[in-house]
Amino acid sequence: SSAALAEMADAVRAYRLAGARVYRALTALKTSDALAESGYRHLSRLLADHVRLDPAETNRLAKHAAALHETTSPSGAVVPADLPATSSYVDDGTVGDGHVEVIRDTMIR
């Protein structure tokens, strides 16, 4: 029915928006002092212990986040996003994690 399809469309959009929030949170976490303050040496271990995110998944999501959002290098230099146009589609829920994976693999070698 159309109501069930509309509910699915809303649920997928909410899922994608949550993914966009994860990318933004990862970007903020990487630029914060969280690792130094926590005593962890690797972001993947910190997130495995605190939010039960698999380290391989953390690394994959961190690569996506870095491609979507500008970051700051350890020296303080701003590193521009490789996929800023894709970022706007992620942020509005138009595309999700699978799309980012394909675009990143295609555009960034």
PDB file of N, CA and C in Angstrom:
ATOM      1  N   SER A   1       0.830  -1.193   0.000  1.00  0.00           N
ATOM      2  CA  SER A   1       0.000   0.000   0.000  1.00  0.00           C
ATOM      3  C   SER A   1       0.871   1.252   0.000  1.00  0.00           C
ATOM      4  N   SER A   2       0.280   2.362  -0.378  1.00  0.00           N
ATOM      5  CA  SER A   2       1.040   3.605  -0.448  1.00  0.00           C
ATOM      6  C   SER A   2       1.453   4.077   0.941  1.00  0.00           C
ATOM      7  N   ALA A   3       0.662   3.779   1.960  1.00  0.00           N
ATOM      8  CA  ALA A   3       1.033   4.171   3.331  1.00  0.00           C
ATOM      9  C   ALA A   3       2.279   3.412   3.786  1.00  0.00           C
ATOM     10  N   ALA A   4       2.350   2.141   3.443  1.00  0.00           N
ATOM     11  CA  ALA A   4       3.520   1.336   3.818  1.00  0.00           C
ATOM     12  C   ALA A   4       4.759   1.825   3.069  1.00  0.00           C
ATOM     13  N   LEU A   5       4.596   2.180   1.807  1.00  0.00           N
ATOM     14  CA  LEU A   5       5.717   2.694   1.025  1.00  0.00           C
ATOM     15  C   LEU A   5       6.174   4.048   1.563  1.00  0.00           C
ATOM     16  N   ALA A   6       5.246   4.900   1.929  1.00  0.00           N
ATOM     17  CA  ALA A   6       5.592   6.198   2.502  1.00  0.00           C
ATOM     18  C   ALA A   6       6.324   6.013   3.833  1.00  0.00           C
ATOM     19  N   GLU A   7       5.870   5.068   4.640  1.00  0.00           N
ATOM     20  CA  GLU A   7       6.549   4.786   5.911  1.00  0.00           C
ATOM     21  C   GLU A   7       7.972   4.307   5.649  1.00  0.00           C
ATOM     22  N   MET A   8       8.159   3.463   4.646  1.00  0.00           N
ATOM     23  CA  MET A   8       9.496   2.970   4.306  1.00  0.00           C
ATOM     24  C   MET A   8      10.378   4.122   3.844  1.00  0.00           C
ATOM     25  N   ALA A   9       9.849   5.001   3.005  1.00  0.00           N
ATOM     26  CA  ALA A   9      10.624   6.154   2.530  1.00  0.00           C
ATOM     27  C   ALA A   9      11.042   7.035   3.702  1.00  0.00           C
ATOM     28  N   ASP A  10      10.138   7.273   4.645  1.00  0.00           N
ATOM     29  CA  ASP A  10      10.470   8.069   5.827  1.00  0.00           C
ATOM     30  C   ASP A  10      11.528   7.389   6.678  1.00  0.00           C
ATOM     31  N   ALA A  11      11.401   6.073   6.839  1.00  0.00           N
ATOM     32  CA  ALA A  11      12.366   5.325   7.657  1.00  0.00           C
ATOM     33  C   ALA A  11      13.752   5.332   7.015  1.00  0.00           C
ATOM     34  N   VAL A  12      13.824   5.172   5.707  1.00  0.00           N
ATOM     35  CA  VAL A  12      15.114   5.185   5.011  1.00  0.00           C
ATOM     36  C   VAL A  12      15.749   6.565   5.121  1.00  0.00           C
ATOM     37  N   ARG A  13      14.964   7.606   4.968  1.00  0.00           N
ATOM     38  CA  ARG A  13      15.501   8.965   5.092  1.00  0.00           C
ATOM     39  C   ARG A  13      16.039   9.199   6.502  1.00  0.00           C
ATOM     40  N   ALA A  14      15.310   8.755   7.518  1.00  0.00           N
ATOM     41  CA  ALA A  14      15.765   8.899   8.906  1.00  0.00           C
ATOM     42  C   ALA A  14      17.058   8.115   9.125  1.00  0.00           C
ATOM     43  N   TYR A  15      17.144   6.933   8.548  1.00  0.00           N
ATOM     44  CA  TYR A  15      18.351   6.103   8.644  1.00  0.00           C
ATOM     45  C   TYR A  15      19.544   6.817   8.006  1.00  0.00           C
ATOM     46  N   ARG A  16      19.308   7.396   6.834  1.00  0.00           N
ATOM     47  CA  ARG A  16      20.379   8.123   6.149  1.00  0.00           C
ATOM     48  C   ARG A  16      20.791   9.369   6.915  1.00  0.00           C
ATOM     49  N   LEU A  17      19.829  10.081   7.494  1.00  0.00           N
ATOM     50  CA  LEU A  17      20.152  11.259   8.293  1.00  0.00           C
ATOM     51  C   LEU A  17      20.956  10.877   9.528  1.00  0.00           C
ATOM     52  N   ALA A  18      20.656   9.725  10.105  1.00  0.00           N
ATOM     53  CA  ALA A  18      21.444   9.244  11.242  1.00  0.00           C
ATOM     54  C   ALA A  18      22.872   8.942  10.796  1.00  0.00           C
ATOM     55  N   GLY A  19      23.029   8.384   9.602  1.00  0.00           N
ATOM     56  CA  GLY A  19      24.370   8.134   9.062  1.00  0.00           C
ATOM     57  C   GLY A  19      25.144   9.420   8.868  1.00  0.00           C
ATOM     58  N   ALA A  20      24.474  10.455   8.375  1.00  0.00           N
ATOM     59  CA  ALA A  20      25.119  11.766   8.202  1.00  0.00           C
ATOM     60  C   ALA A  20      25.573  12.304   9.557  1.00  0.00           C
ATOM     61  N   ARG A  21      24.760  12.087  10.568  1.00  0.00           N
ATOM     62  CA  ARG A  21      25.129  12.525  11.923  1.00  0.00           C
ATOM     63  C   ARG A  21      26.353  11.771  12.422  1.00  0.00           C
ATOM     64  N   VAL A  22      26.452  10.486  12.114  1.00  0.00           N
ATOM     65  CA  VAL A  22      27.626   9.691  12.497  1.00  0.00           C
ATOM     66  C   VAL A  22      28.874  10.256  11.827  1.00  0.00           C
ATOM     67  N   TYR A  23      28.784  10.595  10.555  1.00  0.00           N
ATOM     68  CA  TYR A  23      29.939  11.172   9.852  1.00  0.00           C
ATOM     69  C   TYR A  23      30.374  12.482  10.500  1.00  0.00           C
ATOM     70  N   ARG A  24      29.402  13.340  10.837  1.00  0.00           N
ATOM     71  CA  ARG A  24      29.742  14.615  11.483  1.00  0.00           C
ATOM     72  C   ARG A  24      30.360  14.385  12.862  1.00  0.00           C
ATOM     73  N   ALA A  25      29.812  13.419  13.600  1.00  0.00           N
ATOM     74  CA  ALA A  25      30.339  13.122  14.935  1.00  0.00           C
ATOM     75  C   ALA A  25      31.756  12.557  14.854  1.00  0.00           C
ATOM     76  N   LEU A  26      32.015  11.699  13.879  1.00  0.00           N
ATOM     77  CA  LEU A  26      33.364  11.167  13.694  1.00  0.00           C
ATOM     78  C   LEU A  26      34.353  12.272  13.348  1.00  0.00           C
ATOM     79  N   THR A  27      33.949  13.181  12.482  1.00  0.00           N
ATOM     80  CA  THR A  27      34.811  14.302  12.113  1.00  0.00           C
ATOM     81  C   THR A  27      35.128  15.140  13.345  1.00  0.00           C
ATOM     82  N   ALA A  28      34.123  15.451  14.132  1.00  0.00           N
ATOM     83  CA  ALA A  28      34.332  16.244  15.354  1.00  0.00           C
ATOM     84  C   ALA A  28      35.195  15.494  16.357  1.00  0.00           C
ATOM     85  N   LEU A  29      34.966  14.206  16.489  1.00  0.00           N
ATOM     86  CA  LEU A  29      35.736  13.398  17.432  1.00  0.00           C
ATOM     87  C   LEU A  29      37.212  13.348  17.041  1.00  0.00           C
ATOM     88  N   LYS A  30      37.474  13.214  15.746  1.00  0.00           N
ATOM     89  CA  LYS A  30      38.863  13.159  15.287  1.00  0.00           C
ATOM     90  C   LYS A  30      39.612  14.461  15.530  1.00  0.00           C
ATOM     91  N   THR A  31      38.896  15.584  15.520  1.00  0.00           N
ATOM     92  CA  THR A  31      39.559  16.868  15.731  1.00  0.00           C
ATOM     93  C   THR A  31      39.552  17.291  17.199  1.00  0.00           C
ATOM     94  N   SER A  32      38.923  16.501  18.036  1.00  0.00           N
ATOM     95  CA  SER A  32      38.863  16.821  19.464  1.00  0.00           C
ATOM     96  C   SER A  32      40.063  16.216  20.202  1.00  0.00           C
ATOM     97  N   ASP A  33      40.101  16.443  21.479  1.00  0.00           N
ATOM     98  CA  ASP A  33      41.149  15.875  22.329  1.00  0.00           C
ATOM     99  C   ASP A  33      40.706  14.560  22.968  1.00  0.00           C
ATOM    100  N   ALA A  34      39.662  13.942  22.437  1.00  0.00           N
ATOM    101  CA  ALA A  34      39.085  12.744  23.055  1.00  0.00           C
ATOM    102  C   ALA A  34      40.098  11.615  23.201  1.00  0.00           C
ATOM    103  N   LEU A  35      40.908  11.380  22.180  1.00  0.00           N
ATOM    104  CA  LEU A  35      41.897  10.299  22.288  1.00  0.00           C
ATOM    105  C   LEU A  35      42.901  10.586  23.383  1.00  0.00           C
ATOM    106  N   ALA A  36      43.456  11.765  23.386  1.00  0.00           N
ATOM    107  CA  ALA A  36      44.460  12.124  24.390  1.00  0.00           C
ATOM    108  C   ALA A  36      43.862  12.081  25.795  1.00  0.00           C
ATOM    109  N   GLU A  37      42.657  12.590  25.933  1.00  0.00           N
ATOM    110  CA  GLU A  37      42.021  12.627  27.252  1.00  0.00           C
ATOM    111  C   GLU A  37      41.616  11.244  27.744  1.00  0.00           C
ATOM    112  N   SER A  38      41.283  10.356  26.813  1.00  0.00           N
ATOM    113  CA  SER A  38      40.800   9.029  27.193  1.00  0.00           C
ATOM    114  C   SER A  38      41.923   8.031  27.451  1.00  0.00           C
ATOM    115  N   GLY A  39      43.107   8.338  26.948  1.00  0.00           N
ATOM    116  CA  GLY A  39      44.216   7.405  27.081  1.00  0.00           C
ATOM    117  C   GLY A  39      44.283   6.377  25.958  1.00  0.00           C
ATOM    118  N   TYR A  40      43.334   6.446  25.026  1.00  0.00           N
ATOM    119  CA  TYR A  40      43.354   5.526  23.881  1.00  0.00           C
ATOM    120  C   TYR A  40      44.322   6.053  22.834  1.00  0.00           C
ATOM    121  N   ARG A  41      44.928   5.131  22.108  1.00  0.00           N
ATOM    122  CA  ARG A  41      45.832   5.519  21.023  1.00  0.00           C
ATOM    123  C   ARG A  41      45.138   5.479  19.672  1.00  0.00           C
ATOM    124  N   HIS A  42      44.052   4.718  19.582  1.00  0.00           N
ATOM    125  CA  HIS A  42      43.360   4.542  18.299  1.00  0.00           C
ATOM    126  C   HIS A  42      41.867   4.803  18.461  1.00  0.00           C
ATOM    127  N   LEU A  43      41.335   5.588  17.547  1.00  0.00           N
ATOM    128  CA  LEU A  43      39.919   5.904  17.558  1.00  0.00           C
ATOM    129  C   LEU A  43      39.071   4.640  17.480  1.00  0.00           C
ATOM    130  N   SER A  44      39.511   3.678  16.692  1.00  0.00           N
ATOM    131  CA  SER A  44      38.726   2.455  16.534  1.00  0.00           C
ATOM    132  C   SER A  44      38.555   1.712  17.860  1.00  0.00           C
ATOM    133  N   ARG A  45      39.590   1.695  18.700  1.00  0.00           N
ATOM    134  CA  ARG A  45      39.485   1.025  20.009  1.00  0.00           C
ATOM    135  C   ARG A  45      38.581   1.822  20.947  1.00  0.00           C
ATOM    136  N   LEU A  46      38.705   3.132  20.928  1.00  0.00           N
ATOM    137  CA  LEU A  46      37.856   3.977  21.762  1.00  0.00           C
ATOM    138  C   LEU A  46      36.388   3.716  21.455  1.00  0.00           C
ATOM    139  N   LEU A  47      36.049   3.708  20.167  1.00  0.00           N
ATOM    140  CA  LEU A  47      34.663   3.502  19.783  1.00  0.00           C
ATOM    141  C   LEU A  47      34.205   2.059  19.989  1.00  0.00           C
ATOM    142  N   ALA A  48      35.108   1.112  19.853  1.00  0.00           N
ATOM    143  CA  ALA A  48      34.753  -0.277  20.140  1.00  0.00           C
ATOM    144  C   ALA A  48      34.354  -0.423  21.602  1.00  0.00           C
ATOM    145  N   ASP A  49      35.102   0.204  22.476  1.00  0.00           N
ATOM    146  CA  ASP A  49      34.836   0.085  23.903  1.00  0.00           C
ATOM    147  C   ASP A  49      33.663   0.935  24.373  1.00  0.00           C
ATOM    148  N   HIS A  50      33.449   2.099  23.761  1.00  0.00           N
ATOM    149  CA  HIS A  50      32.443   3.025  24.274  1.00  0.00           C
ATOM    150  C   HIS A  50      31.102   2.970  23.562  1.00  0.00           C
ATOM    151  N   VAL A  51      31.079   2.613  22.283  1.00  0.00           N
ATOM    152  CA  VAL A  51      29.796   2.539  21.572  1.00  0.00           C
ATOM    153  C   VAL A  51      29.611   1.209  20.846  1.00  0.00           C
ATOM    154  N   ARG A  52      30.526   0.278  21.107  1.00  0.00           N
ATOM    155  CA  ARG A  52      30.461  -1.072  20.547  1.00  0.00           C
ATOM    156  C   ARG A  52      30.403  -1.072  19.011  1.00  0.00           C
ATOM    157  N   LEU A  53      31.224  -0.223  18.433  1.00  0.00           N
ATOM    158  CA  LEU A  53      31.340  -0.159  16.985  1.00  0.00           C
ATOM    159  C   LEU A  53      32.563  -0.966  16.575  1.00  0.00           C
ATOM    160  N   ASP A  54      32.381  -1.882  15.658  1.00  0.00           N
ATOM    161  CA  ASP A  54      33.465  -2.736  15.188  1.00  0.00           C
ATOM    162  C   ASP A  54      34.605  -1.870  14.644  1.00  0.00           C
ATOM    163  N   PRO A  55      35.866  -2.174  15.002  1.00  0.00           N
ATOM    164  CA  PRO A  55      36.995  -1.357  14.526  1.00  0.00           C
ATOM    165  C   PRO A  55      37.068  -1.234  13.006  1.00  0.00           C
ATOM    166  N   ALA A  56      36.773  -2.294  12.282  1.00  0.00           N
ATOM    167  CA  ALA A  56      36.804  -2.207  10.817  1.00  0.00           C
ATOM    168  C   ALA A  56      35.724  -1.248  10.316  1.00  0.00           C
ATOM    169  N   GLU A  57      34.552  -1.282  10.944  1.00  0.00           N
ATOM    170  CA  GLU A  57      33.473  -0.374  10.575  1.00  0.00           C
ATOM    171  C   GLU A  57      33.849   1.065  10.913  1.00  0.00           C
ATOM    172  N   THR A  58      34.487   1.264  12.063  1.00  0.00           N
ATOM    173  CA  THR A  58      34.945   2.602  12.439  1.00  0.00           C
ATOM    174  C   THR A  58      35.902   3.145  11.391  1.00  0.00           C
ATOM    175  N   ASN A  59      36.851   2.337  10.974  1.00  0.00           N
ATOM    176  CA  ASN A  59      37.827   2.791   9.975  1.00  0.00           C
ATOM    177  C   ASN A  59      37.157   3.126   8.650  1.00  0.00           C
ATOM    178  N   ARG A  60      36.188   2.306   8.229  1.00  0.00           N
ATOM    179  CA  ARG A  60      35.473   2.561   6.979  1.00  0.00           C
ATOM    180  C   ARG A  60      34.675   3.861   7.081  1.00  0.00           C
ATOM    181  N   LEU A  61      33.955   4.034   8.181  1.00  0.00           N
ATOM    182  CA  LEU A  61      33.165   5.249   8.369  1.00  0.00           C
ATOM    183  C   LEU A  61      34.052   6.486   8.478  1.00  0.00           C
ATOM    184  N   ALA A  62      35.208   6.345   9.112  1.00  0.00           N
ATOM    185  CA  ALA A  62      36.139   7.469   9.240  1.00  0.00           C
ATOM    186  C   ALA A  62      36.671   7.893   7.875  1.00  0.00           C
ATOM    187  N   LYS A  63      36.921   6.936   6.992  1.00  0.00           N
ATOM    188  CA  LYS A  63      37.359   7.268   5.631  1.00  0.00           C
ATOM    189  C   LYS A  63      36.264   8.022   4.885  1.00  0.00           C
ATOM    190  N   HIS A  64      35.029   7.576   5.057  1.00  0.00           N
ATOM    191  CA  HIS A  64      33.905   8.272   4.424  1.00  0.00           C
ATOM    192  C   HIS A  64      33.783   9.685   4.989  1.00  0.00           C
ATOM    193  N   ALA A  65      33.840   9.799   6.312  1.00  0.00           N
ATOM    194  CA  ALA A  65      33.706  11.114   6.948  1.00  0.00           C
ATOM    195  C   ALA A  65      34.789  12.063   6.462  1.00  0.00           C
ATOM    196  N   ALA A  66      36.014  11.571   6.340  1.00  0.00           N
ATOM    197  CA  ALA A  66      37.118  12.408   5.867  1.00  0.00           C
ATOM    198  C   ALA A  66      36.905  12.839   4.414  1.00  0.00           C
ATOM    199  N   ALA A  67      36.283  11.987   3.610  1.00  0.00           N
ATOM    200  CA  ALA A  67      36.013  12.340   2.218  1.00  0.00           C
ATOM    201  C   ALA A  67      34.885  13.368   2.118  1.00  0.00           C
ATOM    202  N   LEU A  68      33.965  13.350   3.077  1.00  0.00           N
ATOM    203  CA  LEU A  68      32.797  14.224   3.031  1.00  0.00           C
ATOM    204  C   LEU A  68      33.012  15.580   3.690  1.00  0.00           C
ATOM    205  N   HIS A  69      33.897  15.627   4.693  1.00  0.00           N
ATOM    206  CA  HIS A  69      34.061  16.849   5.492  1.00  0.00           C
ATOM    207  C   HIS A  69      35.525  17.257   5.552  1.00  0.00           C
ATOM    208  N   GLU A  70      35.762  18.549   5.572  1.00  0.00           N
ATOM    209  CA  GLU A  70      37.139  18.995   5.745  1.00  0.00           C
ATOM    210  C   GLU A  70      37.611  18.584   7.134  1.00  0.00           C
ATOM    211  N   THR A  71      38.901  18.323   7.229  1.00  0.00           N
ATOM    212  CA  THR A  71      39.495  17.912   8.498  1.00  0.00           C
ATOM    213  C   THR A  71      40.703  18.795   8.775  1.00  0.00           C
ATOM    214  N   THR A  72      41.259  18.612   9.938  1.00  0.00           N
ATOM    215  CA  THR A  72      42.467  19.337  10.314  1.00  0.00           C
ATOM    216  C   THR A  72      43.574  18.321  10.537  1.00  0.00           C
ATOM    217  N   SER A  73      44.707  18.545   9.887  1.00  0.00           N
ATOM    218  CA  SER A  73      45.841  17.633  10.034  1.00  0.00           C
ATOM    219  C   SER A  73      46.472  17.826  11.411  1.00  0.00           C
ATOM    220  N   PRO A  74      47.326  16.888  11.832  1.00  0.00           N
ATOM    221  CA  PRO A  74      48.016  17.050  13.117  1.00  0.00           C
ATOM    222  C   PRO A  74      48.824  18.350  13.211  1.00  0.00           C
ATOM    223  N   SER A  75      49.266  18.862  12.063  1.00  0.00           N
ATOM    224  CA  SER A  75      50.032  20.121  12.066  1.00  0.00           C
ATOM    225  C   SER A  75      49.136  21.348  12.114  1.00  0.00           C
ATOM    226  N   GLY A  76      47.811  21.130  12.018  1.00  0.00           N
ATOM    227  CA  GLY A  76      46.868  22.235  12.075  1.00  0.00           C
ATOM    228  C   GLY A  76      46.390  22.718  10.718  1.00  0.00           C
ATOM    229  N   ALA A  77      46.887  22.127   9.648  1.00  0.00           N
ATOM    230  CA  ALA A  77      46.459  22.520   8.308  1.00  0.00           C
ATOM    231  C   ALA A  77      45.061  21.972   8.018  1.00  0.00           C
ATOM    232  N   VAL A  78      44.253  22.777   7.362  1.00  0.00           N
ATOM    233  CA  VAL A  78      42.915  22.340   6.972  1.00  0.00           C
ATOM    234  C   VAL A  78      43.034  21.501   5.699  1.00  0.00           C
ATOM    235  N   VAL A  79      42.471  20.311   5.741  1.00  0.00           N
ATOM    236  CA  VAL A  79      42.471  19.406   4.597  1.00  0.00           C
ATOM    237  C   VAL A  79      41.052  19.418   4.025  1.00  0.00           C
ATOM    238  N   PRO A  80      40.886  19.907   2.790  1.00  0.00           N
ATOM    239  CA  PRO A  80      39.536  19.984   2.228  1.00  0.00           C
ATOM    240  C   PRO A  80      38.941  18.603   1.981  1.00  0.00           C
ATOM    241  N   ALA A  81      37.627  18.550   1.983  1.00  0.00           N
ATOM    242  CA  ALA A  81      36.915  17.305   1.686  1.00  0.00           C
ATOM    243  C   ALA A  81      37.121  16.938   0.228  1.00  0.00           C
ATOM    244  N   ASP A  82      37.252  15.650  -0.046  1.00  0.00           N
ATOM    245  CA  ASP A  82      37.366  15.182  -1.429  1.00  0.00           C
ATOM    246  C   ASP A  82      36.009  15.176  -2.132  1.00  0.00           C
ATOM    247  N   LEU A  83      34.938  15.011  -1.362  1.00  0.00           N
ATOM    248  CA  LEU A  83      33.605  14.875  -1.947  1.00  0.00           C
ATOM    249  C   LEU A  83      32.610  15.877  -1.339  1.00  0.00           C
ATOM    250  N   PRO A  84      32.899  17.171  -1.420  1.00  0.00           N
ATOM    251  CA  PRO A  84      31.995  18.134  -0.778  1.00  0.00           C
ATOM    252  C   PRO A  84      30.588  18.149  -1.380  1.00  0.00           C
ATOM    253  N   ALA A  85      30.464  17.907  -2.685  1.00  0.00           N
ATOM    254  CA  ALA A  85      29.132  17.893  -3.305  1.00  0.00           C
ATOM    255  C   ALA A  85      28.319  16.707  -2.785  1.00  0.00           C
ATOM    256  N   THR A  86      28.971  15.577  -2.617  1.00  0.00           N
ATOM    257  CA  THR A  86      28.289  14.396  -2.084  1.00  0.00           C
ATOM    258  C   THR A  86      27.832  14.651  -0.658  1.00  0.00           C
ATOM    259  N   SER A  87      28.621  15.406   0.081  1.00  0.00           N
ATOM    260  CA  SER A  87      28.295  15.699   1.472  1.00  0.00           C
ATOM    261  C   SER A  87      26.921  16.342   1.614  1.00  0.00           C
ATOM    262  N   SER A  88      26.572  17.245   0.724  1.00  0.00           N
ATOM    263  CA  SER A  88      25.267  17.906   0.827  1.00  0.00           C
ATOM    264  C   SER A  88      24.129  16.911   0.620  1.00  0.00           C
ATOM    265  N   TYR A  89      24.326  15.932  -0.264  1.00  0.00           N
ATOM    266  CA  TYR A  89      23.304  14.906  -0.491  1.00  0.00           C
ATOM    267  C   TYR A  89      23.208  13.947   0.695  1.00  0.00           C
ATOM    268  N   VAL A  90      24.326  13.691   1.340  1.00  0.00           N
ATOM    269  CA  VAL A  90      24.321  12.860   2.548  1.00  0.00           C
ATOM    270  C   VAL A  90      23.602  13.609   3.668  1.00  0.00           C
ATOM    271  N   ASP A  91      23.941  14.875   3.838  1.00  0.00           N
ATOM    272  CA  ASP A  91      23.373  15.663   4.930  1.00  0.00           C
ATOM    273  C   ASP A  91      21.861  15.849   4.827  1.00  0.00           C
ATOM    274  N   ASP A  92      21.323  15.818   3.603  1.00  0.00           N
ATOM    275  CA  ASP A  92      19.868  15.971   3.486  1.00  0.00           C
ATOM    276  C   ASP A  92      19.138  14.632   3.358  1.00  0.00           C
ATOM    277  N   GLY A  93      19.879  13.523   3.478  1.00  0.00           N
ATOM    278  CA  GLY A  93      19.250  12.201   3.479  1.00  0.00           C
ATOM    279  C   GLY A  93      18.941  11.644   2.109  1.00  0.00           C
ATOM    280  N   THR A  94      19.443  12.282   1.053  1.00  0.00           N
ATOM    281  CA  THR A  94      19.182  11.798  -0.302  1.00  0.00           C
ATOM    282  C   THR A  94      19.949  10.517  -0.598  1.00  0.00           C
ATOM    283  N   VAL A  95      21.194  10.449  -0.151  1.00  0.00           N
ATOM    284  CA  VAL A  95      22.010   9.247  -0.354  1.00  0.00           C
ATOM    285  C   VAL A  95      22.521   8.761   0.999  1.00  0.00           C
ATOM    286  N   GLY A  96      22.877   7.491   1.049  1.00  0.00           N
ATOM    287  CA  GLY A  96      23.326   6.885   2.295  1.00  0.00           C
ATOM    288  C   GLY A  96      24.708   6.282   2.184  1.00  0.00           C
ATOM    289  N   ASP A  97      25.021   5.474   3.164  1.00  0.00           N
ATOM    290  CA  ASP A  97      26.335   4.879   3.329  1.00  0.00           C
ATOM    291  C   ASP A  97      26.793   4.083   2.100  1.00  0.00           C
ATOM    292  N   GLY A  98      25.916   3.292   1.545  1.00  0.00           N
ATOM    293  CA  GLY A  98      26.277   2.505   0.361  1.00  0.00           C
ATOM    294  C   GLY A  98      26.641   3.382  -0.822  1.00  0.00           C
ATOM    295  N   HIS A  99      25.901   4.465  -0.981  1.00  0.00           N
ATOM    296  CA  HIS A  99      26.202   5.407  -2.061  1.00  0.00           C
ATOM    297  C   HIS A  99      27.576   6.047  -1.847  1.00  0.00           C
ATOM    298  N   VAL A 100      27.831   6.453  -0.600  1.00  0.00           N
ATOM    299  CA  VAL A 100      29.124   7.075  -0.287  1.00  0.00           C
ATOM    300  C   VAL A 100      30.256   6.102  -0.595  1.00  0.00           C
ATOM    301  N   GLU A 101      30.056   4.848  -0.257  1.00  0.00           N
ATOM    302  CA  GLU A 101      31.076   3.807  -0.511  1.00  0.00           C
ATOM    303  C   GLU A 101      31.403   3.745  -2.002  1.00  0.00           C
ATOM    304  N   VAL A 102      30.380   3.675  -2.834  1.00  0.00           N
ATOM    305  CA  VAL A 102      30.587   3.579  -4.282  1.00  0.00           C
ATOM    306  C   VAL A 102      31.232   4.850  -4.835  1.00  0.00           C
ATOM    307  N   ILE A 103      30.731   6.004  -4.424  1.00  0.00           N
ATOM    308  CA  ILE A 103      31.279   7.274  -4.917  1.00  0.00           C
ATOM    309  C   ILE A 103      32.723   7.429  -4.481  1.00  0.00           C
ATOM    310  N   ARG A 104      32.997   7.120  -3.213  1.00  0.00           N
ATOM    311  CA  ARG A 104      34.373   7.246  -2.702  1.00  0.00           C
ATOM    312  C   ARG A 104      35.300   6.299  -3.440  1.00  0.00           C
ATOM    313  N   ASP A 105      34.886   5.068  -3.630  1.00  0.00           N
ATOM    314  CA  ASP A 105      35.736   4.103  -4.328  1.00  0.00           C
ATOM    315  C   ASP A 105      35.974   4.493  -5.777  1.00  0.00           C
ATOM    316  N   THR A 106      34.984   5.139  -6.388  1.00  0.00           N
ATOM    317  CA  THR A 106      35.095   5.537  -7.785  1.00  0.00           C
ATOM    318  C   THR A 106      35.928   6.806  -7.955  1.00  0.00           C
ATOM    319  N   MET A 107      35.730   7.769  -7.061  1.00  0.00           N
ATOM    320  CA  MET A 107      36.347   9.080  -7.226  1.00  0.00           C
ATOM    321  C   MET A 107      37.719   9.231  -6.569  1.00  0.00           C
ATOM    322  N   ILE A 108      37.967   8.454  -5.527  1.00  0.00           N
ATOM    323  CA  ILE A 108      39.217   8.596  -4.783  1.00  0.00           C
ATOM    324  C   ILE A 108      40.016   7.318  -4.953  1.00  0.00           C
ATOM    325  N   ARG A 109      41.137   7.424  -5.541  1.00  0.00           N
ATOM    326  CA  ARG A 109      41.979   6.236  -5.752  1.00  0.00           C
ATOM    327  C   ARG A 109      43.252   6.364  -4.970  1.00  0.00           C
TER     328      ARG A 109
END
